Amino acid sequence: DTGVSQDPRHKITKRGQNVTFRCDPISEHNRLYWYRQTLGQGPEFLTYFQNEAQLEKSRLLSDRFSAERPKGSFSTLEIQRTEQGDSAMYLCASSSTFTEAFFGQGTRLTVV
Amino acid sequence: AQSVTQLGSHVSVSEGALVLLRCNYSSSVPPYLFWYVQYPNQGLQLLLKYTSAATLVKGINGFEAEFKKSETSFHLTKPSAHMSDAAEYFCAVILGNQFYFGTGTSLTVIP
């Protein structure tokens, strides 16, 4: 499978715990995006990497959120001290141009 | 700011009937526009995209969309709905390095 891969697919965590998600983009893609999608809404932009550089961050990305792409390949998104409002689907996408984006299956986070 | 508006959060059609999902964009210049489909608990799959070439864009699964600058619209159509088309559909526009998505339209296909 050469698509965008996200792990885990589902995560249930207790409020206050830290969680980390991983995204493996399509191998030749230098652009990587993270989006968050809550129930009944469209995806909302969180952050964007070009290679290893994090070039844009949304105001949605509070100081409890951090994303990395250390070698310009896979990326991780960490949420510290999770809150119930963090419950959402976290989507990763990658591309080689700005005119398209290929999305992964997403990680569904439930904070209880 | 550039954005998209999807009219109708829920659309129901009979199997075999025409599918029409509406999307309007706000922009002073021709944007890049996209339609994505999302099945339950899945990621988004690109149906088609408009990138300033032909105004009528054909996508996968028999879908197509027409870019109409005069109406600032990019509506998605399919001549004959199939049960497998039941899903959530998102219109999106790209600005800079970000995709901006509409709120989505849930399509129900009635047998």
mmCIF file with all atom_site columns, C-alpha atoms in Angstrom:
data_model
loop_
_atom_site.group_PDB
_atom_site.id
_atom_site.type_symbol
_atom_site.label_atom_id
_atom_site.label_alt_id
_atom_site.label_comp_id
_atom_site.label_asym_id
_atom_site.label_entity_id
_atom_site.label_seq_id
_atom_site.pdbx_PDB_ins_code
_atom_site.Cartn_x
_atom_site.Cartn_y
_atom_site.Cartn_z
_atom_site.occupancy
_atom_site.B_iso_or_equiv
_atom_site.pdbx_formal_charge
_atom_site.auth_seq_id
_atom_site.auth_comp_id
_atom_site.auth_asym_id
_atom_site.auth_atom_id
_atom_site.pdbx_PDB_model_num
ATOM 1   C CA . ASP A 1 1   ? 0.000   0.000  0.000   1.00 0.00 ? 1   ASP A CA 1
ATOM 2   C CA . THR A 1 2   ? 1.619   3.254  -1.109  1.00 0.00 ? 2   THR A CA 1
ATOM 3   C CA . GLY A 1 3   ? -0.960  5.623  0.380   1.00 0.00 ? 3   GLY A CA 1
ATOM 4   C CA . VAL A 1 4   ? -0.743  7.822  3.473   1.00 0.00 ? 4   VAL A CA 1
ATOM 5   C CA . SER A 1 5   ? -0.671  5.679  6.601   1.00 0.00 ? 5   SER A CA 1
ATOM 6   C CA . GLN A 1 6   ? -1.771  6.786  10.062  1.00 0.00 ? 6   GLN A CA 1
ATOM 7   C CA . ASP A 1 7   ? -1.328  4.995  13.337  1.00 0.00 ? 7   ASP A CA 1
ATOM 8   C CA . PRO A 1 8   ? -3.238  4.253  15.462  1.00 0.00 ? 8   PRO A CA 1
ATOM 9   C CA . ARG A 1 9   ? -6.640  4.281  13.799  1.00 0.00 ? 9   ARG A CA 1
ATOM 10  C CA . HIS A 1 10  ? -8.405  4.668  17.115  1.00 0.00 ? 10  HIS A CA 1
ATOM 11  C CA . LYS A 1 11  ? -7.239  5.956  20.483  1.00 0.00 ? 11  LYS A CA 1
ATOM 12  C CA . ILE A 1 12  ? -9.195  6.199  23.718  1.00 0.00 ? 12  ILE A CA 1
ATOM 13  C CA . THR A 1 13  ? -7.467  8.080  26.494  1.00 0.00 ? 13  THR A CA 1
ATOM 14  C CA . LYS A 1 14  ? -8.300  9.536  29.857  1.00 0.00 ? 14  LYS A CA 1
ATOM 15  C CA . ARG A 1 15  ? -8.436  13.281 30.261  1.00 0.00 ? 15  ARG A CA 1
ATOM 16  C CA . GLY A 1 16  ? -5.055  14.646 31.220  1.00 0.00 ? 16  GLY A CA 1
ATOM 17  C CA . GLN A 1 17  ? -3.022  11.950 29.489  1.00 0.00 ? 17  GLN A CA 1
ATOM 18  C CA . ASN A 1 18  ? -0.635  12.589 26.618  1.00 0.00 ? 18  ASN A CA 1
ATOM 19  C CA . VAL A 1 19  ? -1.149  10.979 23.226  1.00 0.00 ? 19  VAL A CA 1
ATOM 20  C CA . THR A 1 20  ? 0.998   10.753 20.113  1.00 0.00 ? 20  THR A CA 1
ATOM 21  C CA . PHE A 1 21  ? -0.103  9.980  16.586  1.00 0.00 ? 21  PHE A CA 1
ATOM 22  C CA . ARG A 1 22  ? 2.056   9.000  13.659  1.00 0.00 ? 22  ARG A CA 1
ATOM 23  C CA . CYS A 1 23  ? 1.692   9.729  9.966   1.00 0.00 ? 23  CYS A CA 1
ATOM 24  C CA . ASP A 1 24  ? 3.704   8.118  7.177   1.00 0.00 ? 24  ASP A CA 1
ATOM 25  C CA . PRO A 1 25  ? 3.219   10.097 3.970   1.00 0.00 ? 25  PRO A CA 1
ATOM 26  C CA . ILE A 1 26  ? 3.569   8.878  0.417   1.00 0.00 ? 26  ILE A CA 1
ATOM 27  C CA . SER A 1 27  ? 7.301   8.435  0.074   1.00 0.00 ? 27  SER A CA 1
ATOM 28  C CA . GLU A 1 28  ? 8.110   11.034 -2.570  1.00 0.00 ? 28  GLU A CA 1
ATOM 29  C CA . HIS A 1 29  ? 5.880   13.732 -1.080  1.00 0.00 ? 29  HIS A CA 1
ATOM 30  C CA . ASN A 1 30  ? 7.675   16.649 0.557   1.00 0.00 ? 30  ASN A CA 1
ATOM 31  C CA . ARG A 1 31  ? 4.521   18.379 1.844   1.00 0.00 ? 31  ARG A CA 1
ATOM 32  C CA . LEU A 1 32  ? 2.691   17.077 4.898   1.00 0.00 ? 32  LEU A CA 1
ATOM 33  C CA . TYR A 1 33  ? -0.424  18.452 6.550   1.00 0.00 ? 33  TYR A CA 1
ATOM 34  C CA . TRP A 1 34  ? -2.340  17.761 9.744   1.00 0.00 ? 34  TRP A CA 1
ATOM 35  C CA . TYR A 1 35  ? -6.046  18.484 9.961   1.00 0.00 ? 35  TYR A CA 1
ATOM 36  C CA . ARG A 1 36  ? -8.640  18.011 12.695  1.00 0.00 ? 36  ARG A CA 1
ATOM 37  C CA . GLN A 1 37  ? -12.227 17.057 12.002  1.00 0.00 ? 37  GLN A CA 1
ATOM 38  C CA . THR A 1 38  ? -15.001 17.152 14.567  1.00 0.00 ? 38  THR A CA 1
ATOM 39  C CA . LEU A 1 39  ? -18.363 15.499 14.102  1.00 0.00 ? 39  LEU A CA 1
ATOM 40  C CA . GLY A 1 40  ? -20.461 17.127 11.418  1.00 0.00 ? 40  GLY A CA 1
ATOM 41  C CA . GLN A 1 41  ? -17.736 19.524 10.335  1.00 0.00 ? 41  GLN A CA 1
ATOM 42  C CA . GLY A 1 42  ? -15.208 19.743 7.576   1.00 0.00 ? 42  GLY A CA 1
ATOM 43  C CA . PRO A 1 43  ? -11.526 19.251 8.310   1.00 0.00 ? 43  PRO A CA 1
ATOM 44  C CA . GLU A 1 44  ? -9.745  22.230 9.874   1.00 0.00 ? 44  GLU A CA 1
ATOM 45  C CA . PHE A 1 45  ? -6.105  22.989 9.185   1.00 0.00 ? 45  PHE A CA 1
ATOM 46  C CA . LEU A 1 46  ? -3.658  22.443 12.035  1.00 0.00 ? 46  LEU A CA 1
ATOM 47  C CA . THR A 1 47  ? -0.169  22.586 10.588  1.00 0.00 ? 47  THR A CA 1
ATOM 48  C CA . TYR A 1 48  ? 1.951   22.170 7.460   1.00 0.00 ? 48  TYR A CA 1
ATOM 49  C CA . PHE A 1 49  ? 5.455   20.860 6.846   1.00 0.00 ? 49  PHE A CA 1
ATOM 50  C CA . GLN A 1 50  ? 7.627   21.163 3.811   1.00 0.00 ? 50  GLN A CA 1
ATOM 51  C CA . ASN A 1 51  ? 10.289  18.519 4.232   1.00 0.00 ? 51  ASN A CA 1
ATOM 52  C CA . GLU A 1 52  ? 11.330  18.821 7.902   1.00 0.00 ? 52  GLU A CA 1
ATOM 53  C CA . ALA A 1 53  ? 10.391  22.486 8.266   1.00 0.00 ? 53  ALA A CA 1
ATOM 54  C CA . GLN A 1 54  ? 7.120   23.374 9.966   1.00 0.00 ? 54  GLN A CA 1
ATOM 55  C CA . LEU A 1 55  ? 6.057   26.360 7.883   1.00 0.00 ? 55  LEU A CA 1
ATOM 56  C CA . GLU A 1 56  ? 2.560   27.078 9.133   1.00 0.00 ? 56  GLU A CA 1
ATOM 57  C CA . LYS A 1 57  ? 0.613   26.542 12.316  1.00 0.00 ? 57  LYS A CA 1
ATOM 58  C CA . SER A 1 58  ? -3.035  27.273 12.928  1.00 0.00 ? 58  SER A CA 1
ATOM 59  C CA . ARG A 1 59  ? -4.313  29.158 15.942  1.00 0.00 ? 59  ARG A CA 1
ATOM 60  C CA . LEU A 1 60  ? -6.126  25.887 16.680  1.00 0.00 ? 60  LEU A CA 1
ATOM 61  C CA . LEU A 1 61  ? -2.748  24.401 17.539  1.00 0.00 ? 61  LEU A CA 1
ATOM 62  C CA . SER A 1 62  ? -2.530  25.413 21.179  1.00 0.00 ? 62  SER A CA 1
ATOM 63  C CA . ASP A 1 63  ? 0.623   25.030 23.230  1.00 0.00 ? 63  ASP A CA 1
ATOM 64  C CA . ARG A 1 64  ? -0.570  21.565 24.242  1.00 0.00 ? 64  ARG A CA 1
ATOM 65  C CA . PHE A 1 65  ? -0.129  20.432 20.642  1.00 0.00 ? 65  PHE A CA 1
ATOM 66  C CA . SER A 1 66  ? 3.204   19.814 18.999  1.00 0.00 ? 66  SER A CA 1
ATOM 67  C CA . ALA A 1 67  ? 4.061   18.333 15.638  1.00 0.00 ? 67  ALA A CA 1
ATOM 68  C CA . GLU A 1 68  ? 7.370   17.176 14.265  1.00 0.00 ? 68  GLU A CA 1
ATOM 69  C CA . ARG A 1 69  ? 8.752   15.788 11.065  1.00 0.00 ? 69  ARG A CA 1
ATOM 70  C CA . PRO A 1 70  ? 12.343  15.116 12.054  1.00 0.00 ? 70  PRO A CA 1
ATOM 71  C CA . LYS A 1 71  ? 13.798  13.742 8.848   1.00 0.00 ? 71  LYS A CA 1
ATOM 72  C CA . GLY A 1 72  ? 11.287  15.036 6.389   1.00 0.00 ? 72  GLY A CA 1
ATOM 73  C CA . SER A 1 73  ? 9.594   11.657 6.187   1.00 0.00 ? 73  SER A CA 1
ATOM 74  C CA . PHE A 1 74  ? 7.113   10.534 8.859   1.00 0.00 ? 74  PHE A CA 1
ATOM 75  C CA . SER A 1 75  ? 5.474   13.007 11.205  1.00 0.00 ? 75  SER A CA 1
ATOM 76  C CA . THR A 1 76  ? 4.136   12.853 14.748  1.00 0.00 ? 76  THR A CA 1
ATOM 77  C CA . LEU A 1 77  ? 1.434   14.906 16.401  1.00 0.00 ? 77  LEU A CA 1
ATOM 78  C CA . GLU A 1 78  ? 1.460   14.985 20.196  1.00 0.00 ? 78  GLU A CA 1
ATOM 79  C CA . ILE A 1 79  ? -1.279  16.302 22.422  1.00 0.00 ? 79  ILE A CA 1
ATOM 80  C CA . GLN A 1 80  ? -0.349  16.896 26.035  1.00 0.00 ? 80  GLN A CA 1
ATOM 81  C CA . ARG A 1 81  ? -2.819  16.985 28.931  1.00 0.00 ? 81  ARG A CA 1
ATOM 82  C CA . THR A 1 82  ? -5.708  15.944 26.727  1.00 0.00 ? 82  THR A CA 1
ATOM 83  C CA . GLU A 1 83  ? -9.111  17.538 27.208  1.00 0.00 ? 83  GLU A CA 1
ATOM 84  C CA . GLN A 1 84  ? -12.537 16.300 26.176  1.00 0.00 ? 84  GLN A CA 1
ATOM 85  C CA . GLY A 1 85  ? -12.629 18.992 23.512  1.00 0.00 ? 85  GLY A CA 1
ATOM 86  C CA . ASP A 1 86  ? -9.684  17.312 21.823  1.00 0.00 ? 86  ASP A CA 1
ATOM 87  C CA . SER A 1 87  ? -11.915 14.408 20.819  1.00 0.00 ? 87  SER A CA 1
ATOM 88  C CA . ALA A 1 88  ? -11.904 14.408 17.037  1.00 0.00 ? 88  ALA A CA 1
ATOM 89  C CA . MET A 1 89  ? -10.595 12.706 13.937  1.00 0.00 ? 89  MET A CA 1
ATOM 90  C CA . TYR A 1 90  ? -7.011  13.732 13.204  1.00 0.00 ? 90  TYR A CA 1
ATOM 91  C CA . LEU A 1 91  ? -6.202  13.548 9.518   1.00 0.00 ? 91  LEU A CA 1
ATOM 92  C CA . CYS A 1 92  ? -2.823  13.597 7.857   1.00 0.00 ? 92  CYS A CA 1
ATOM 93  C CA . ALA A 1 93  ? -2.310  14.420 4.199   1.00 0.00 ? 93  ALA A CA 1
ATOM 94  C CA . SER A 1 94  ? 0.680   14.604 1.908   1.00 0.00 ? 94  SER A CA 1
ATOM 95  C CA . SER A 1 95  ? 1.417   15.972 -1.519  1.00 0.00 ? 95  SER A CA 1
ATOM 96  C CA . SER A 1 96  ? 4.199   16.849 -3.935  1.00 0.00 ? 96  SER A CA 1
ATOM 97  C CA . THR A 1 97  ? 2.430   19.938 -5.273  1.00 0.00 ? 97  THR A CA 1
ATOM 98  C CA . PHE A 1 98  ? 0.099   22.525 -3.837  1.00 0.00 ? 98  PHE A CA 1
ATOM 99  C CA . THR A 1 99  ? -2.752  21.497 -6.142  1.00 0.00 ? 99  THR A CA 1
ATOM 100 C CA . GLU A 1 100 ? -3.621  18.234 -4.455  1.00 0.00 ? 100 GLU A CA 1
ATOM 101 C CA . ALA A 1 101 ? -3.495  16.400 -1.162  1.00 0.00 ? 101 ALA A CA 1
ATOM 102 C CA . PHE A 1 102 ? -3.798  12.710 -0.415  1.00 0.00 ? 102 PHE A CA 1
ATOM 103 C CA . PHE A 1 103 ? -5.352  11.918 2.940   1.00 0.00 ? 103 PHE A CA 1
ATOM 104 C CA . GLY A 1 104 ? -4.790  9.044  5.296   1.00 0.00 ? 104 GLY A CA 1
ATOM 105 C CA . GLN A 1 105 ? -7.551  7.105  7.044   1.00 0.00 ? 105 GLN A CA 1
ATOM 106 C CA . GLY A 1 106 ? -7.279  9.274  10.119  1.00 0.00 ? 106 GLY A CA 1
ATOM 107 C CA . THR A 1 107 ? -6.853  8.658  13.832  1.00 0.00 ? 107 THR A CA 1
ATOM 108 C CA . ARG A 1 108 ? -10.021 8.936  15.865  1.00 0.00 ? 108 ARG A CA 1
ATOM 109 C CA . LEU A 1 109 ? -9.291  10.232 19.358  1.00 0.00 ? 109 LEU A CA 1
ATOM 110 C CA . THR A 1 110 ? -11.779 9.859  22.170  1.00 0.00 ? 110 THR A CA 1
ATOM 111 C CA . VAL A 1 111 ? -10.980 11.564 25.466  1.00 0.00 ? 111 VAL A CA 1
ATOM 112 C CA . VAL A 1 112 ? -12.983 10.211 28.389  1.00 0.00 ? 112 VAL A CA 1
ATOM 113 C CA . ALA B 2 1   ? -10.699 35.488 2.805   1.00 0.00 ? 1   ALA B CA 1
ATOM 114 C CA . GLN B 2 2   ? -11.219 32.685 0.383   1.00 0.00 ? 2   GLN B CA 1
ATOM 115 C CA . SER B 2 3   ? -13.776 30.110 1.502   1.00 0.00 ? 3   SER B CA 1
ATOM 116 C CA . VAL B 2 4   ? -16.390 27.717 0.286   1.00 0.00 ? 4   VAL B CA 1
ATOM 117 C CA . THR B 2 5   ? -20.033 27.343 1.214   1.00 0.00 ? 5   THR B CA 1
ATOM 118 C CA . GLN B 2 6   ? -21.918 24.134 0.754   1.00 0.00 ? 6   GLN B CA 1
ATOM 119 C CA . LEU B 2 7   ? -25.663 24.574 0.469   1.00 0.00 ? 7   LEU B CA 1
ATOM 120 C CA . GLY B 2 8   ? -27.605 21.775 2.086   1.00 0.00 ? 8   GLY B CA 1
ATOM 121 C CA . SER B 2 9   ? -26.060 19.700 4.827   1.00 0.00 ? 9   SER B CA 1
ATOM 122 C CA . HIS B 2 10  ? -28.194 16.702 3.850   1.00 0.00 ? 10  HIS B CA 1
ATOM 123 C CA . VAL B 2 11  ? -29.325 15.606 0.409   1.00 0.00 ? 11  VAL B CA 1
ATOM 124 C CA . SER B 2 12  ? -31.464 12.552 -0.338  1.00 0.00 ? 12  SER B CA 1
ATOM 125 C CA . VAL B 2 13  ? -31.935 11.113 -3.800  1.00 0.00 ? 13  VAL B CA 1
ATOM 126 C CA . SER B 2 14  ? -33.465 7.948  -5.153  1.00 0.00 ? 14  SER B CA 1
ATOM 127 C CA . GLU B 2 15  ? -31.221 5.338  -6.681  1.00 0.00 ? 15  GLU B CA 1
ATOM 128 C CA . GLY B 2 16  ? -30.820 6.194  -10.368 1.00 0.00 ? 16  GLY B CA 1
ATOM 129 C CA . ALA B 2 17  ? -31.740 9.850  -9.901  1.00 0.00 ? 17  ALA B CA 1
ATOM 130 C CA . LEU B 2 18  ? -29.546 12.870 -10.565 1.00 0.00 ? 18  LEU B CA 1
ATOM 131 C CA . VAL B 2 19  ? -27.153 13.894 -7.814  1.00 0.00 ? 19  VAL B CA 1
ATOM 132 C CA . LEU B 2 20  ? -26.521 17.630 -7.374  1.00 0.00 ? 20  LEU B CA 1
ATOM 133 C CA . LEU B 2 21  ? -24.379 18.884 -4.515  1.00 0.00 ? 21  LEU B CA 1
ATOM 134 C CA . ARG B 2 22  ? -23.848 22.631 -4.348  1.00 0.00 ? 22  ARG B CA 1
ATOM 135 C CA . CYS B 2 23  ? -20.702 24.569 -3.604  1.00 0.00 ? 23  CYS B CA 1
ATOM 136 C CA . ASN B 2 24  ? -20.072 28.280 -3.897  1.00 0.00 ? 24  ASN B CA 1
ATOM 137 C CA . TYR B 2 25  ? -16.734 29.927 -3.379  1.00 0.00 ? 25  TYR B CA 1
ATOM 138 C CA . SER B 2 26  ? -15.774 33.436 -2.448  1.00 0.00 ? 26  SER B CA 1
ATOM 139 C CA . SER B 2 27  ? -12.796 34.706 -4.326  1.00 0.00 ? 27  SER B CA 1
ATOM 140 C CA . SER B 2 28  ? -11.795 37.593 -6.538  1.00 0.00 ? 28  SER B CA 1
ATOM 141 C CA . VAL B 2 29  ? -9.536  35.374 -8.604  1.00 0.00 ? 29  VAL B CA 1
ATOM 142 C CA . PRO B 2 30  ? -10.117 31.912 -10.052 1.00 0.00 ? 30  PRO B CA 1
ATOM 143 C CA . PRO B 2 31  ? -9.234  29.511 -7.273  1.00 0.00 ? 31  PRO B CA 1
ATOM 144 C CA . TYR B 2 32  ? -8.202  25.908 -7.213  1.00 0.00 ? 32  TYR B CA 1
ATOM 145 C CA . LEU B 2 33  ? -11.293 23.926 -6.218  1.00 0.00 ? 33  LEU B CA 1
ATOM 146 C CA . PHE B 2 34  ? -11.743 20.363 -5.099  1.00 0.00 ? 34  PHE B CA 1
ATOM 147 C CA . TRP B 2 35  ? -14.402 17.840 -4.206  1.00 0.00 ? 35  TRP B CA 1
ATOM 148 C CA . TYR B 2 36  ? -13.580 15.118 -1.707  1.00 0.00 ? 36  TYR B CA 1
ATOM 149 C CA . VAL B 2 37  ? -15.689 12.171 -0.536  1.00 0.00 ? 37  VAL B CA 1
ATOM 150 C CA . GLN B 2 38  ? -15.547 10.630 2.921   1.00 0.00 ? 38  GLN B CA 1
ATOM 151 C CA . TYR B 2 39  ? -17.039 7.297  3.878   1.00 0.00 ? 39  TYR B CA 1
ATOM 152 C CA . PRO B 2 40  ? -17.794 6.583  7.561   1.00 0.00 ? 40  PRO B CA 1
ATOM 153 C CA . ASN B 2 41  ? -14.674 6.433  9.714   1.00 0.00 ? 41  ASN B CA 1
ATOM 154 C CA . GLN B 2 42  ? -12.444 6.888  6.683   1.00 0.00 ? 42  GLN B CA 1
ATOM 155 C CA . GLY B 2 43  ? -10.166 9.594  5.382   1.00 0.00 ? 43  GLY B CA 1
ATOM 156 C CA . LEU B 2 44  ? -10.950 11.851 2.438   1.00 0.00 ? 44  LEU B CA 1
ATOM 157 C CA . GLN B 2 45  ? -10.696 10.667 -1.139  1.00 0.00 ? 45  GLN B CA 1
ATOM 158 C CA . LEU B 2 46  ? -10.242 13.114 -3.981  1.00 0.00 ? 46  LEU B CA 1
ATOM 159 C CA . LEU B 2 47  ? -13.124 13.005 -6.469  1.00 0.00 ? 47  LEU B CA 1
ATOM 160 C CA . LEU B 2 48  ? -11.967 15.762 -8.788  1.00 0.00 ? 48  LEU B CA 1
ATOM 161 C CA . LYS B 2 49  ? -10.198 19.099 -8.931  1.00 0.00 ? 49  LYS B CA 1
ATOM 162 C CA . TYR B 2 50  ? -10.333 22.319 -10.931 1.00 0.00 ? 50  TYR B CA 1
ATOM 163 C CA . THR B 2 51  ? -7.012  24.005 -11.617 1.00 0.00 ? 51  THR B CA 1
ATOM 164 C CA . SER B 2 52  ? -7.859  26.680 -14.197 1.00 0.00 ? 52  SER B CA 1
ATOM 165 C CA . ALA B 2 53  ? -7.956  24.349 -17.171 1.00 0.00 ? 53  ALA B CA 1
ATOM 166 C CA . ALA B 2 54  ? -11.253 23.043 -18.576 1.00 0.00 ? 54  ALA B CA 1
ATOM 167 C CA . THR B 2 55  ? -14.287 24.363 -16.727 1.00 0.00 ? 55  THR B CA 1
ATOM 168 C CA . LEU B 2 56  ? -16.036 20.983 -16.843 1.00 0.00 ? 56  LEU B CA 1
ATOM 169 C CA . VAL B 2 57  ? -14.052 18.563 -14.742 1.00 0.00 ? 57  VAL B CA 1
ATOM 170 C CA . LYS B 2 58  ? -14.629 14.830 -14.761 1.00 0.00 ? 58  LYS B CA 1
ATOM 171 C CA . GLY B 2 59  ? -13.740 12.797 -11.727 1.00 0.00 ? 59  GLY B CA 1
ATOM 172 C CA . ILE B 2 60  ? -13.912 9.279  -10.445 1.00 0.00 ? 60  ILE B CA 1
ATOM 173 C CA . ASN B 2 61  ? -17.049 7.169  -9.991  1.00 0.00 ? 61  ASN B CA 1
ATOM 174 C CA . GLY B 2 62  ? -18.955 9.083  -12.679 1.00 0.00 ? 62  GLY B CA 1
ATOM 175 C CA . PHE B 2 63  ? -18.913 12.439 -10.887 1.00 0.00 ? 63  PHE B CA 1
ATOM 176 C CA . GLU B 2 64  ? -18.242 15.738 -12.590 1.00 0.00 ? 64  GLU B CA 1
ATOM 177 C CA . ALA B 2 65  ? -18.272 19.404 -11.650 1.00 0.00 ? 65  ALA B CA 1
ATOM 178 C CA . GLU B 2 66  ? -18.522 22.618 -13.601 1.00 0.00 ? 66  GLU B CA 1
ATOM 179 C CA . PHE B 2 67  ? -16.648 25.760 -12.663 1.00 0.00 ? 67  PHE B CA 1
ATOM 180 C CA . LYS B 2 68  ? -18.862 28.798 -13.266 1.00 0.00 ? 68  LYS B CA 1
ATOM 181 C CA . LYS B 2 69  ? -17.067 32.040 -12.582 1.00 0.00 ? 69  LYS B CA 1
ATOM 182 C CA . SER B 2 70  ? -20.171 34.161 -13.166 1.00 0.00 ? 70  SER B CA 1
ATOM 183 C CA . GLU B 2 71  ? -21.979 32.259 -10.422 1.00 0.00 ? 71  GLU B CA 1
ATOM 184 C CA . THR B 2 72  ? -18.881 31.590 -8.267  1.00 0.00 ? 72  THR B CA 1
ATOM 185 C CA . SER B 2 73  ? -20.023 27.987 -8.162  1.00 0.00 ? 73  SER B CA 1
ATOM 186 C CA . PHE B 2 74  ? -18.495 24.550 -8.463  1.00 0.00 ? 74  PHE B CA 1
ATOM 187 C CA . HIS B 2 75  ? -21.433 22.179 -8.119  1.00 0.00 ? 75  HIS B CA 1
ATOM 188 C CA . LEU B 2 76  ? -20.908 18.420 -8.144  1.00 0.00 ? 76  LEU B CA 1
ATOM 189 C CA . THR B 2 77  ? -23.173 16.233 -10.244 1.00 0.00 ? 77  THR B CA 1
ATOM 190 C CA . LYS B 2 78  ? -23.700 12.615 -11.173 1.00 0.00 ? 78  LYS B CA 1
ATOM 191 C CA . PRO B 2 79  ? -26.380 11.581 -13.674 1.00 0.00 ? 79  PRO B CA 1
ATOM 192 C CA . SER B 2 80  ? -27.480 8.430  -11.867 1.00 0.00 ? 80  SER B CA 1
ATOM 193 C CA . ALA B 2 81  ? -27.032 7.803  -8.142  1.00 0.00 ? 81  ALA B CA 1
ATOM 194 C CA . HIS B 2 82  ? -25.830 4.453  -6.901  1.00 0.00 ? 82  HIS B CA 1
ATOM 195 C CA . MET B 2 83  ? -26.230 3.059  -3.405  1.00 0.00 ? 83  MET B CA 1
ATOM 196 C CA . SER B 2 84  ? -22.448 3.141  -3.004  1.00 0.00 ? 84  SER B CA 1
ATOM 197 C CA . ASP B 2 85  ? -22.483 6.943  -3.446  1.00 0.00 ? 85  ASP B CA 1
ATOM 198 C CA . ALA B 2 86  ? -23.920 7.389  0.048   1.00 0.00 ? 86  ALA B CA 1
ATOM 199 C CA . ALA B 2 87  ? -21.232 9.328  1.896   1.00 0.00 ? 87  ALA B CA 1
ATOM 200 C CA . GLU B 2 88  ? -20.160 12.784 3.065   1.00 0.00 ? 88  GLU B CA 1
ATOM 201 C CA . TYR B 2 89  ? -18.972 15.161 0.374   1.00 0.00 ? 89  TYR B CA 1
ATOM 202 C CA . PHE B 2 90  ? -16.710 18.136 0.950   1.00 0.00 ? 90  PHE B CA 1
ATOM 203 C CA . CYS B 2 91  ? -15.948 21.041 -1.315  1.00 0.00 ? 91  CYS B CA 1
ATOM 204 C CA . ALA B 2 92  ? -12.573 22.660 -0.723  1.00 0.00 ? 92  ALA B CA 1
ATOM 205 C CA . VAL B 2 93  ? -10.454 25.545 -1.943  1.00 0.00 ? 93  VAL B CA 1
ATOM 206 C CA . ILE B 2 94  ? -6.740  25.991 -1.563  1.00 0.00 ? 94  ILE B CA 1
ATOM 207 C CA . LEU B 2 95  ? -5.198  29.224 -0.359  1.00 0.00 ? 95  LEU B CA 1
ATOM 208 C CA . GLY B 2 96  ? -1.487  29.352 0.155   1.00 0.00 ? 96  GLY B CA 1
ATOM 209 C CA . ASN B 2 97  ? -0.539  26.117 1.824   1.00 0.00 ? 97  ASN B CA 1
ATOM 210 C CA . GLN B 2 98  ? -3.940  25.347 3.291   1.00 0.00 ? 98  GLN B CA 1
ATOM 211 C CA . PHE B 2 99  ? -7.049  23.616 2.107   1.00 0.00 ? 99  PHE B CA 1
ATOM 212 C CA . TYR B 2 100 ? -10.245 25.228 3.371   1.00 0.00 ? 100 TYR B CA 1
ATOM 213 C CA . PHE B 2 101 ? -13.145 22.814 3.497   1.00 0.00 ? 101 PHE B CA 1
ATOM 214 C CA . GLY B 2 102 ? -16.860 23.394 3.490   1.00 0.00 ? 102 GLY B CA 1
ATOM 215 C CA . THR B 2 103 ? -19.014 21.951 6.223   1.00 0.00 ? 103 THR B CA 1
ATOM 216 C CA . GLY B 2 104 ? -19.941 18.977 4.097   1.00 0.00 ? 104 GLY B CA 1
ATOM 217 C CA . THR B 2 105 ? -23.066 17.502 2.522   1.00 0.00 ? 105 THR B CA 1
ATOM 218 C CA . SER B 2 106 ? -24.285 14.100 3.584   1.00 0.00 ? 106 SER B CA 1
ATOM 219 C CA . LEU B 2 107 ? -25.722 12.198 0.636   1.00 0.00 ? 107 LEU B CA 1
ATOM 220 C CA . THR B 2 108 ? -28.347 9.521  1.250   1.00 0.00 ? 108 THR B CA 1
ATOM 221 C CA . VAL B 2 109 ? -29.378 7.248  -1.599  1.00 0.00 ? 109 VAL B CA 1
ATOM 222 C CA . ILE B 2 110 ? -32.841 5.734  -1.262  1.00 0.00 ? 110 ILE B CA 1
ATOM 223 C CA . PRO B 2 111 ? -33.338 2.317  -2.859  1.00 0.00 ? 111 PRO B CA 1
#
